[in-house]
Tab-separated table of C-alpha atoms and ligand atoms in Angstrom:
chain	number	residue	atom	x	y	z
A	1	UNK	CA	-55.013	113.887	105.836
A	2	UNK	CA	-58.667	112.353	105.695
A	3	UNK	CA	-59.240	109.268	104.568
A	4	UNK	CA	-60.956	110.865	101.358
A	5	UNK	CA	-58.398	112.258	100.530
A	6	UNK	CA	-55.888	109.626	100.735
A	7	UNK	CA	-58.562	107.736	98.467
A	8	UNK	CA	-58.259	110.229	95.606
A	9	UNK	CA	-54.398	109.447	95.776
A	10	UNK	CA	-54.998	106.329	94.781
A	11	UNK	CA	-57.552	107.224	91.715
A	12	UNK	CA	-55.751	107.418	88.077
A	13	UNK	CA	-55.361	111.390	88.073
A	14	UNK	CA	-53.707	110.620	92.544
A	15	UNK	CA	-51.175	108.094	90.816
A	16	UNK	CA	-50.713	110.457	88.066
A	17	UNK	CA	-50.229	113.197	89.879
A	18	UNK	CA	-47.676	111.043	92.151
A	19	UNK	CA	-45.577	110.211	89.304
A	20	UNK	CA	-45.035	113.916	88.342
A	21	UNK	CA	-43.833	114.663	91.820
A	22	UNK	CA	-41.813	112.238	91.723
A	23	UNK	CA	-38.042	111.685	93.097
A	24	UNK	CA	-37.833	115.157	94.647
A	25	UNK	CA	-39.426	117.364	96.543
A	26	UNK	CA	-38.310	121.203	96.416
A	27	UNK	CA	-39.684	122.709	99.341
A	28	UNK	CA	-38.272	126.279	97.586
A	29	UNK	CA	-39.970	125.984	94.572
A	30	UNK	CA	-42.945	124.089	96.035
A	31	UNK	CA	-45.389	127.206	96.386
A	32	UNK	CA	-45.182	128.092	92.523
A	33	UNK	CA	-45.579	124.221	91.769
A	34	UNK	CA	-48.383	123.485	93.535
A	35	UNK	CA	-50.102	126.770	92.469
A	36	UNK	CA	-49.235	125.320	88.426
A	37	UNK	CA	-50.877	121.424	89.412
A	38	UNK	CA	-53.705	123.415	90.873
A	39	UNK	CA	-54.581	124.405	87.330
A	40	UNK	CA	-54.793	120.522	86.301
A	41	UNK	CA	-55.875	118.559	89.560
A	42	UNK	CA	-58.311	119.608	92.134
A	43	UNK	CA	-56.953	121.378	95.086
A	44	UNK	CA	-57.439	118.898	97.733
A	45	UNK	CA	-55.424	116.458	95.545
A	46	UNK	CA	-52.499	118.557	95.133
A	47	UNK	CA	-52.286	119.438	98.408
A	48	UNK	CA	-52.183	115.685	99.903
A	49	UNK	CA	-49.846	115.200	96.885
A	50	UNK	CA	-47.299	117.415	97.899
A	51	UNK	CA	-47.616	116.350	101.691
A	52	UNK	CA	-47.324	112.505	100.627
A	53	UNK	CA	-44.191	113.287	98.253
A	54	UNK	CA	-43.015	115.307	101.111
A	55	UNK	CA	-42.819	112.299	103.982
A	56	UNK	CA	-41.402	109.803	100.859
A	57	UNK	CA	-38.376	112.327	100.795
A	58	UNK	CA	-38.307	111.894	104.477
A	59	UNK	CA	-39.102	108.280	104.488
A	60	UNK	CA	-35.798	107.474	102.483
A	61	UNK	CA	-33.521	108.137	106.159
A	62	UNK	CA	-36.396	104.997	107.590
A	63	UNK	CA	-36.873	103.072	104.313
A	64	UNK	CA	-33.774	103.315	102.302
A	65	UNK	CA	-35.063	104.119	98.515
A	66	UNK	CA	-38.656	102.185	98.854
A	67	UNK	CA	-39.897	105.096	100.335
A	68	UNK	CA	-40.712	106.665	97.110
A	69	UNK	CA	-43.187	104.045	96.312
A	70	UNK	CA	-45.109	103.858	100.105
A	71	UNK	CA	-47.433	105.560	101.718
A	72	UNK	CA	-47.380	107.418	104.876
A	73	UNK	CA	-49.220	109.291	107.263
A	74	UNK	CA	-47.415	111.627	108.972
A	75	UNK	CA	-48.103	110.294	112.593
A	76	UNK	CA	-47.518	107.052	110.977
A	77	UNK	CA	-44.321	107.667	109.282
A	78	UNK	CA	-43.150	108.819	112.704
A	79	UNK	CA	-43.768	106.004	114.840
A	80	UNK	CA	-42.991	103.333	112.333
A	81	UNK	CA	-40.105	100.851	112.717
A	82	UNK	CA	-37.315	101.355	110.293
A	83	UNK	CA	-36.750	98.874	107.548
A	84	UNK	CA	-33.211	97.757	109.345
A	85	UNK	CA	-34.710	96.971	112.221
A	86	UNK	CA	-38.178	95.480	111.330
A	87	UNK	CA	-36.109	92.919	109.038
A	88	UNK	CA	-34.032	92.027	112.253
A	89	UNK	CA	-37.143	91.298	113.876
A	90	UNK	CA	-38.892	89.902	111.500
A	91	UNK	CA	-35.881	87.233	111.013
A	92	UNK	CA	-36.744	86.371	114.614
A	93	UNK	CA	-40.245	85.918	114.115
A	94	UNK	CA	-39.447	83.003	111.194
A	95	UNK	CA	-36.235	81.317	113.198
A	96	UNK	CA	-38.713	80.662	115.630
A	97	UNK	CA	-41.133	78.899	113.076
A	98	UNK	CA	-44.095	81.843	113.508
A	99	UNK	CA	-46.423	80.777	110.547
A	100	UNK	CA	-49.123	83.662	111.145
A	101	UNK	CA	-48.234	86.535	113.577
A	102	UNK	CA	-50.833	88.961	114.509
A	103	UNK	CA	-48.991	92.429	114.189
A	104	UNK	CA	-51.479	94.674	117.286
A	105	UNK	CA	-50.766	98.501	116.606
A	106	UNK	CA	-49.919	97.969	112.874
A	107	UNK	CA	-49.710	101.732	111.921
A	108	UNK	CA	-48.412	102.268	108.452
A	109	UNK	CA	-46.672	98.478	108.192
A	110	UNK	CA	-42.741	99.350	108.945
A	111	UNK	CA	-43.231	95.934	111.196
A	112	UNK	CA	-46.019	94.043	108.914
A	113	UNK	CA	-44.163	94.499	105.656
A	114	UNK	CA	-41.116	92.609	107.248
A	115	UNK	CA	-43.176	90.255	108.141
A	116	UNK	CA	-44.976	89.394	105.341
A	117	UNK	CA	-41.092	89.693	103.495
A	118	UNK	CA	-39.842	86.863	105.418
A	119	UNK	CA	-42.837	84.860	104.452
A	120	UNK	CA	-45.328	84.938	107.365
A	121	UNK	CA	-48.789	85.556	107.095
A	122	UNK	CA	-49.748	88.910	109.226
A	123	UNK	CA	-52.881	89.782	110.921
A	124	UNK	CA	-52.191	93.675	111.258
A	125	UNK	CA	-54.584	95.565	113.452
A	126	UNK	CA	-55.026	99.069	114.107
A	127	UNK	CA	-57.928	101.352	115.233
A	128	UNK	CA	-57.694	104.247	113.263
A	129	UNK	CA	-59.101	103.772	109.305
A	130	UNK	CA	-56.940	106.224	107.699
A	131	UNK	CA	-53.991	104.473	108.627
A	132	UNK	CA	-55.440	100.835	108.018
A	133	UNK	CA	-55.682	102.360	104.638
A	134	UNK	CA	-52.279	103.050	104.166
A	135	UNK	CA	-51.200	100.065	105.286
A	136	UNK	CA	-53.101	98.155	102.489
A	137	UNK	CA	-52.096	100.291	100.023
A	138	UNK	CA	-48.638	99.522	101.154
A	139	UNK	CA	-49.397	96.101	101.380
A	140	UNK	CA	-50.528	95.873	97.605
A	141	UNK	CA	-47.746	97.969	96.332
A	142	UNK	CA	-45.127	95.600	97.090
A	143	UNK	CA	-47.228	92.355	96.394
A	144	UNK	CA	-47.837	91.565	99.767
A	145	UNK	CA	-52.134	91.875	100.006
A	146	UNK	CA	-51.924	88.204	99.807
A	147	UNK	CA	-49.937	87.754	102.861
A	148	UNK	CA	-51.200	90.834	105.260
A	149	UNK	CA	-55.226	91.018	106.386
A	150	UNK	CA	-55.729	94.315	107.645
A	151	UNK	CA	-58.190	94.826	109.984
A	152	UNK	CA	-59.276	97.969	111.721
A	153	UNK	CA	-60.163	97.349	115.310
A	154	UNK	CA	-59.265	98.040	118.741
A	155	UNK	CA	-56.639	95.550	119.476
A	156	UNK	CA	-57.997	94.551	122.806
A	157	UNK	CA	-60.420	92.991	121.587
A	158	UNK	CA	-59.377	91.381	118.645
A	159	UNK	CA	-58.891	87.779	118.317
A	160	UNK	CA	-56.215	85.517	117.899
A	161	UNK	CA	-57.548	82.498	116.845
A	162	UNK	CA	-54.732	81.239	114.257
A	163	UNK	CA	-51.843	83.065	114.976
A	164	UNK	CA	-48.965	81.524	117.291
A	165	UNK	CA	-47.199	84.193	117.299
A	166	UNK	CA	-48.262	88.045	118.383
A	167	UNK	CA	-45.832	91.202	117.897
A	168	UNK	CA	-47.226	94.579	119.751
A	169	UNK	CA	-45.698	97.597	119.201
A	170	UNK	CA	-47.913	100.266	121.366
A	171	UNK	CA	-48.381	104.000	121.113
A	172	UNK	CA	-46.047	105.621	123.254
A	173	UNK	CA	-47.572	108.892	122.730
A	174	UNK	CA	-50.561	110.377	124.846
A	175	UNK	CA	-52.073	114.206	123.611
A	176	UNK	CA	-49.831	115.702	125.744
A	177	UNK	CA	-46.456	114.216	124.226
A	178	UNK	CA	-44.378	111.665	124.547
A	179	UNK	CA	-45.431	109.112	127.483
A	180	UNK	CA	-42.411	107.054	129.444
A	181	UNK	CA	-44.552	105.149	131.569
A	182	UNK	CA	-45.058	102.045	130.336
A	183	UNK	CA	-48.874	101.774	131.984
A	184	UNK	CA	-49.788	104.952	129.864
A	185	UNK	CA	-49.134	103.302	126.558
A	186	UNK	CA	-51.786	102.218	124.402
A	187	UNK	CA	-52.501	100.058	125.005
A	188	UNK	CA	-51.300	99.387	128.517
A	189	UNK	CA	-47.884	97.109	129.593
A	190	UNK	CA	-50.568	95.178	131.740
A	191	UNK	CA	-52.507	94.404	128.428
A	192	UNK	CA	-49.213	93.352	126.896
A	193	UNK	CA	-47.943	91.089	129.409
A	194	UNK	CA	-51.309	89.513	129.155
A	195	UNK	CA	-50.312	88.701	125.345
A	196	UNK	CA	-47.634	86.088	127.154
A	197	UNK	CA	-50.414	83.968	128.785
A	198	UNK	CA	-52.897	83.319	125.461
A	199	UNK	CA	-50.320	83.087	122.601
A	200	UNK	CA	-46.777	80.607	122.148
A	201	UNK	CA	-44.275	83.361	120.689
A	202	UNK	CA	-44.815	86.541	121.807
A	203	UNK	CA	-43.115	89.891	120.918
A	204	UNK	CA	-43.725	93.725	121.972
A	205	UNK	CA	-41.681	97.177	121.208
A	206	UNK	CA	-41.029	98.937	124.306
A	207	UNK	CA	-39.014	102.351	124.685
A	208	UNK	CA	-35.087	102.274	125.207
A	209	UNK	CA	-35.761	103.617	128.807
A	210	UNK	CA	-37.918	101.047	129.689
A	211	UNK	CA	-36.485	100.458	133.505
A	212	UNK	CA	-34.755	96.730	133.696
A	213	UNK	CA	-37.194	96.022	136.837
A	214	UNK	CA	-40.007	95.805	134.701
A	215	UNK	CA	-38.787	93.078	132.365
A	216	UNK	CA	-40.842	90.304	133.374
A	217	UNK	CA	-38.922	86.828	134.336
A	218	UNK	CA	-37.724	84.578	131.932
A	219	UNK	CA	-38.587	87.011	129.156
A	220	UNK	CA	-35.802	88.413	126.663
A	221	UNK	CA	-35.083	91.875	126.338
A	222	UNK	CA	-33.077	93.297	123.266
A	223	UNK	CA	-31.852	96.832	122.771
A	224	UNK	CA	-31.250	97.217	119.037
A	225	UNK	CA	-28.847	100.526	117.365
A	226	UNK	CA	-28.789	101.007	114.063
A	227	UNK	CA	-25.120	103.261	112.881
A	228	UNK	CA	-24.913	104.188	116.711
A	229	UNK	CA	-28.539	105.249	117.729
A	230	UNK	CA	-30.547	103.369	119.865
A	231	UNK	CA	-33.534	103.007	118.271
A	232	UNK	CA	-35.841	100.724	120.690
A	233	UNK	CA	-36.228	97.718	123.103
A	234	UNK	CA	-37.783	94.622	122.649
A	235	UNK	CA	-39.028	92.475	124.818
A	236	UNK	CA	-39.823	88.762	123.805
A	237	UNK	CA	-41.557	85.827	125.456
A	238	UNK	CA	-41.799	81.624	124.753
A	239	UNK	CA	-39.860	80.606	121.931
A	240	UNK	CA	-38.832	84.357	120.515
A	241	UNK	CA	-36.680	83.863	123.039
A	242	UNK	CA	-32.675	82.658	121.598
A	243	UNK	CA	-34.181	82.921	118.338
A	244	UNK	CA	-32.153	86.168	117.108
A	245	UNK	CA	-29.550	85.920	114.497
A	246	UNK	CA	-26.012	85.488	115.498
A	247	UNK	CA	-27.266	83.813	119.062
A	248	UNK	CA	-24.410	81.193	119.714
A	249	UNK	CA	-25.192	78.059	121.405
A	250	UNK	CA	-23.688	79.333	124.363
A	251	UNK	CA	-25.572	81.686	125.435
A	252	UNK	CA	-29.061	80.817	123.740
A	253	UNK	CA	-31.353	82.604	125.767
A	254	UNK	CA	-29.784	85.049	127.790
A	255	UNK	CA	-32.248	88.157	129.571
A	256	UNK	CA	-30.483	90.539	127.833
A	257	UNK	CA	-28.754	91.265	124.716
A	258	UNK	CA	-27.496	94.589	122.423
A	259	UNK	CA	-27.622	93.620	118.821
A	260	UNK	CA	-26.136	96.512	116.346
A	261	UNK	CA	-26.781	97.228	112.968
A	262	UNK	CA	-25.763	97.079	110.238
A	263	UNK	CA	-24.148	93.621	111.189
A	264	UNK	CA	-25.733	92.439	113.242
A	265	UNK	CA	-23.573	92.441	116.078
A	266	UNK	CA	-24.892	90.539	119.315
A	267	UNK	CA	-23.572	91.388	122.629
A	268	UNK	CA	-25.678	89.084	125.256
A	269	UNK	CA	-25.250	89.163	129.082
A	270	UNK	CA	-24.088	86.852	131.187
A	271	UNK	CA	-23.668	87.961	134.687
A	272	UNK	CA	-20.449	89.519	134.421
A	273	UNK	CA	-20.516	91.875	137.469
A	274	UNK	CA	-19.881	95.456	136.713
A	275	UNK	CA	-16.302	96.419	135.458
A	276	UNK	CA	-14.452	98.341	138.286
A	277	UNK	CA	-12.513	101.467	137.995
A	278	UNK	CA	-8.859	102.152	137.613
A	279	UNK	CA	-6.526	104.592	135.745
A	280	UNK	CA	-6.761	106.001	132.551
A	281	UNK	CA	-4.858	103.937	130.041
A	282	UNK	CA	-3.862	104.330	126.576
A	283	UNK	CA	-7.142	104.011	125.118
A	284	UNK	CA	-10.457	105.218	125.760
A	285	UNK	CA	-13.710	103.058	124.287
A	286	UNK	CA	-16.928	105.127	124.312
A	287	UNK	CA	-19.564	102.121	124.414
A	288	UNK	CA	-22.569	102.238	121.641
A	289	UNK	CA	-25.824	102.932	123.464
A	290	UNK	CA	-27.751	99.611	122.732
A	291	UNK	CA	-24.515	98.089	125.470
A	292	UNK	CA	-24.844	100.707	127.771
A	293	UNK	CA	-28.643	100.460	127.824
A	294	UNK	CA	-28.730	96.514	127.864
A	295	UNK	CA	-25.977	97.255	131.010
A	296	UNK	CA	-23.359	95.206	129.107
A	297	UNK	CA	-20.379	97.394	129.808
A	298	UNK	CA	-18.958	94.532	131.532
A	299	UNK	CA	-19.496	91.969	129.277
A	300	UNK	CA	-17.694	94.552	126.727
A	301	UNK	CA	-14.948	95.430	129.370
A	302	UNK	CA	-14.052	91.337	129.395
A	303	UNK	CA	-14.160	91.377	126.113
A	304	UNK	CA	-11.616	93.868	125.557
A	305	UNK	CA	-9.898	93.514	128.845
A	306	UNK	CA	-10.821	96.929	130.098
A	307	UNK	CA	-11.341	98.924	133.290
A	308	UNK	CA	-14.073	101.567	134.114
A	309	UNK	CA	-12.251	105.275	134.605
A	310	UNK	CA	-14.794	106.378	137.604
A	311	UNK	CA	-17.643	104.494	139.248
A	312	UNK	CA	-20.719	105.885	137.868
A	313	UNK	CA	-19.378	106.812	134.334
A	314	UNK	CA	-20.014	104.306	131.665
A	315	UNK	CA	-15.954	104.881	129.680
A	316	UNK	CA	-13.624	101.924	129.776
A	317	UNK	CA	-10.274	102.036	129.557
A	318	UNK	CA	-7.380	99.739	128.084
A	319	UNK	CA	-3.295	99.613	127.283
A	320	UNK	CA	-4.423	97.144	124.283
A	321	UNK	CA	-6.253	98.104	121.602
A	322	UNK	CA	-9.077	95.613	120.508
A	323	UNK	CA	-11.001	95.947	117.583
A	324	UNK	CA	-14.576	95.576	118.669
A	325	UNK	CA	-18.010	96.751	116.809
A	326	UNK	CA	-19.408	97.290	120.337
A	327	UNK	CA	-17.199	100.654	121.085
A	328	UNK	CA	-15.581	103.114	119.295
A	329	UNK	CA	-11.907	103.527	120.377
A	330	UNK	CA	-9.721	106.781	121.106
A	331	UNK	CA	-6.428	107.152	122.029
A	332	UNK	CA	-5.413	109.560	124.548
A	333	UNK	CA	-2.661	111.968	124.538
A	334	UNK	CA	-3.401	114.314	127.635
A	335	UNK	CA	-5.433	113.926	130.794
A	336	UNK	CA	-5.710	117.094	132.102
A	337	UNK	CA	-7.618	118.619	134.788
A	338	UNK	CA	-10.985	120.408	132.981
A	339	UNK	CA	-9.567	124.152	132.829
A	340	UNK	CA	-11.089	126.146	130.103
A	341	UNK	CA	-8.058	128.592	129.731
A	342	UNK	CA	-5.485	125.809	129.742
A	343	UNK	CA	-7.518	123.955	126.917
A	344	UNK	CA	-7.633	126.886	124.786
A	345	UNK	CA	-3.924	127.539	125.212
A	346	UNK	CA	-3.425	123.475	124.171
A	347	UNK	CA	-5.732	123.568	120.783
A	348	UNK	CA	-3.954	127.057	119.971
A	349	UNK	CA	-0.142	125.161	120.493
A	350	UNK	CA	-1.430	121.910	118.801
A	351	UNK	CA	-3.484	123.708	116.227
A	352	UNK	CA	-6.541	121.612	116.669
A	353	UNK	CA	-8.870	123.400	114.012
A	354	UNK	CA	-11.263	120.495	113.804
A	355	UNK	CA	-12.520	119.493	117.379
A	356	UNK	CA	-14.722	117.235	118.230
A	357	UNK	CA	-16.394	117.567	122.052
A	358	UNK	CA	-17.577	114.667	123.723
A	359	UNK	CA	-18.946	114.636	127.441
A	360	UNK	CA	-20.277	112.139	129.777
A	361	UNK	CA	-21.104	113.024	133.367
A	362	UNK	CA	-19.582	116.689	132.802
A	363	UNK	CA	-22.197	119.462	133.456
A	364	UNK	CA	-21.351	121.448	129.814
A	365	UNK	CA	-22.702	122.088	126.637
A	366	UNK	CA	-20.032	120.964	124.003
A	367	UNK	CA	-21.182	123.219	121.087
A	368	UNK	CA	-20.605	125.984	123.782
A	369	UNK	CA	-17.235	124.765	124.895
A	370	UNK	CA	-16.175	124.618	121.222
A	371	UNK	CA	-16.763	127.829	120.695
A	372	UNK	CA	-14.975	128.818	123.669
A	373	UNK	CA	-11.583	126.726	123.071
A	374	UNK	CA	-11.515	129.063	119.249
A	375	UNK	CA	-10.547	126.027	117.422
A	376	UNK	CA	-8.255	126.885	114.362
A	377	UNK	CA	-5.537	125.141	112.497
A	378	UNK	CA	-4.750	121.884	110.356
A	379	UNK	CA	-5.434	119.728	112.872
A	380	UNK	CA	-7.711	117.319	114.420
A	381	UNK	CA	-8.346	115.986	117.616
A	382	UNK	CA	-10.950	114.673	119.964
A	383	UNK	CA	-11.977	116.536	123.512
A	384	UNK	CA	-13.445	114.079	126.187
A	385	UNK	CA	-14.825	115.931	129.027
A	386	UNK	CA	-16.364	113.752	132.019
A	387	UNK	CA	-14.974	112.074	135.676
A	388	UNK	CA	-12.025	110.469	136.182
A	389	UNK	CA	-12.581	109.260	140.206
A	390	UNK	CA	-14.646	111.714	140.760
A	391	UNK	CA	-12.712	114.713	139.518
A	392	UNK	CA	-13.644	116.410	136.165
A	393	UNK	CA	-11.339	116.348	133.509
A	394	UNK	CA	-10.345	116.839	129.972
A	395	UNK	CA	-9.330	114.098	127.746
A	396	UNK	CA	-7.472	114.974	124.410
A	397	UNK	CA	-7.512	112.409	122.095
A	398	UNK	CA	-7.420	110.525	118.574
A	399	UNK	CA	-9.771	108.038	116.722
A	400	UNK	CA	-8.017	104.687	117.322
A	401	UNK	CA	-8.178	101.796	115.214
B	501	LIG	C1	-46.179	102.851	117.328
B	501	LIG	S1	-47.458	102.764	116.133
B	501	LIG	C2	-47.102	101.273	115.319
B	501	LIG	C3	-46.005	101.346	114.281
B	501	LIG	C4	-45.805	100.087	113.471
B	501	LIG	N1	-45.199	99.022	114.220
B	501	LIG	C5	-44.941	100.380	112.252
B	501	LIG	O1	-43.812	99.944	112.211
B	501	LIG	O2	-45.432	101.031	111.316
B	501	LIG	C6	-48.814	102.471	117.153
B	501	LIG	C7	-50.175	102.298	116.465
B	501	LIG	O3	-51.063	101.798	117.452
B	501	LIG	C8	-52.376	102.183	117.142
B	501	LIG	N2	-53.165	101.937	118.378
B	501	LIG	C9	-52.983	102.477	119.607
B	501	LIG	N3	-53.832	101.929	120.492
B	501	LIG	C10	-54.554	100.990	119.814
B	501	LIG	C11	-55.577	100.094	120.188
B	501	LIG	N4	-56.035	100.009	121.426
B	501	LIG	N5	-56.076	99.285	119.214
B	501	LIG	C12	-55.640	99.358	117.942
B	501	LIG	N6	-54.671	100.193	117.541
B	501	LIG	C13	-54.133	101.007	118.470
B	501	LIG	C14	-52.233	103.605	116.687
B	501	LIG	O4	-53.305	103.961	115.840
B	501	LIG	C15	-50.866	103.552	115.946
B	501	LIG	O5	-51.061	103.407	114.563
């Protein structure tokens, strides 16, 4: 999309046009639609029509049912931060008394509309027009223009004069993809470590990978889920730091924390050393991501008084059954060594006909085993394949709790 043509969108016949598309697109029917609107509206305007209405219907998964009044690009609607998550940050940003934040790498607004939400003025800057554009047409449509200057410039060189607080959430992708090293972002980790030195609060978006080495000192790094799916990493400076929801006094500004949504649901280190393995017990807790990635497992396994079932595999193991949010729980019925042919003659005996396959640290492809085990009958069960000291095995086993 050009930026002329996201201009006609927002002319009276764009709008118009907008409404009649409006709360469904019907990617069957859409050839013989747009070919009727192309009898009304100018080509061009159909076209980005469509495509907008398009990423709204997409946007809902992101945006819940706001979608269907913003705006996207499509690069935009890709990279921006869900509205789940954005508020979670955005609650951060106000505990710790931000008054103006300058929002570097704006994009469409996922972060900048949270902002403004909560009540803090936003500086949001981004290079590229089209998608400053957006942004203020976003801004206006929920009554926010007051609250969020948008200004289109390269971020390095922008100026912070008047905010005390700075979130940056960089590009992570280069023209050939998808970029994990932190130095090829744009702009760089150097740049953003820089932030630290000029401004008070400072906050940036890094990618759930990021290696724990590169965390600087006395920073605060969060890994944040949302229904089970790591979604990012953030890592915040000065007083950002302890000012998350649900922090208790206790441990106010630990290096690293797993919050989970909804909730939220804080897990925050605190030098636990790593659980240890021993035998498979009754139950089996699969960890969510946002622990595993914050290396929590044995903050969780005190928690829930639990054991590791093999050195390098990230499973804990308990007789007691503790409700937790930071694990789902199964209980076992059969440990069994991994044997194709015996499996298939257990979910034939037991008729399993709805099985779910889980692996961790097993070299399979679960869809594949599935198929192979010929699931059929009235029953369901759950198929764990990964190490148990070192040896690969089959768990069978039920959602607990
Ligand atoms: C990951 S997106 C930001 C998403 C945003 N937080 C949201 O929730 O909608 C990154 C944005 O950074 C912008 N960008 C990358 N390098 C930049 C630079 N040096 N100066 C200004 N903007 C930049 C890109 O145009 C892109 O819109």
């Amino acid at each position: 999309m050009k930026l002329a043509d996201f201009e006609q969108l927002l002319t009276d016949p764009g709008q118009e046009l907008l409404g009649r598309l409006a709360g469904g697109y019907d990617e069957a029917a859409a050839l013989s639609v747009a070919a009727k609107l192309r009898t009304q509206y100018p080509p061009d305007l159909v076209a980005t029509a469509l495509t907008q209405t398009r990423l709204r219907d997409r946007g809902l998964r992101k945006f819940g049912p706001r979608a269907q009044r913003m705006y996207f690009t499509a690069a935009g609607y890709e990279q921006a931060t869900r509205t789940s998550v954005a508020e979670l940050r955005a609650d951060r940003f106000a505990r710790a008394g931000a008054r103006r934040i300058a929002d570097l790498c704006c994009g469409i607004g996922g972060d900048a509309l949270a902002f403004a939400e909560a009540g803090v003025e936003v500086l949001a800057v981004d290079r590229d027009p089209l998608t400053c554009a957006v942004l203020r047409a976003n801004a206006r449509t929920f009554g926010l223009a007051d609250l969020i200057e948008v200004r289109c410039a390269d971020v390095e060189t922008v100026s912070l004069d008047g905010c005390d607080a700075v979130f940056l959430d960089p590009a992570r992708r280069t023209e050939r993809g998808r970029t994990f090293d932190p130095e090829a972002y744009s702009p760089s980790w150097s740049f953003a470590l820089s932030l630290a030195d000029r401004v008070p609060a400072v906050g940036f978006k890094v990618a759930p990978g990021l290696p724990h080495n590169l965390i600087p000192a006395g920073a605060q790094a969060e890994w944040v889920s949302d229904s089970g799916d790591v979604k990012e990493a953030g890592i915040y400076f000065g007083n950002l730091v302890g000012a998350g929801v649900g922090t208790s006094a206790a441990d106010r500004h630990p290096a690293r924390q797993a919050t989970l949504l909804p909730g939220p649901h804080r897990l925050a280190a605190s030098d636990v050393p790593d659980p240890s393995p021993g035998p498979v017990r009754r139950y089996l807790y699969e960890a969510d991501g946002a622990v595993i990635r914050a290396h929590l497992l044995g903050e969780l396994a005190e928690q829930i008084t639990a054991h590791t079932i093999d050195p390098t595999i990230a499973y804990l193991t308990s007789d007691q059954l503790t409700a937790t949010p930071f694990a789902a729980a199964y209980e076992i019925t059969d440990v069994l060594p991994f044997n194709v042919k015996r499996l298939r003659a257990v979910v034939a005996e037991r008729g399993y006909g709805i099985l779910t396959v889980k692996k961790r640290g097993a070299d399979i492809d679960p869809a594949l085993l599935r198929k192979q085990l010929r699931p059929s009958g009235p029953n369901s069960a759950v198929l764990i394949v990964t190490r148990v000291a070192g040896a690969h095995t089959a768990l069978l086993a039920q959602e607990a709790g």
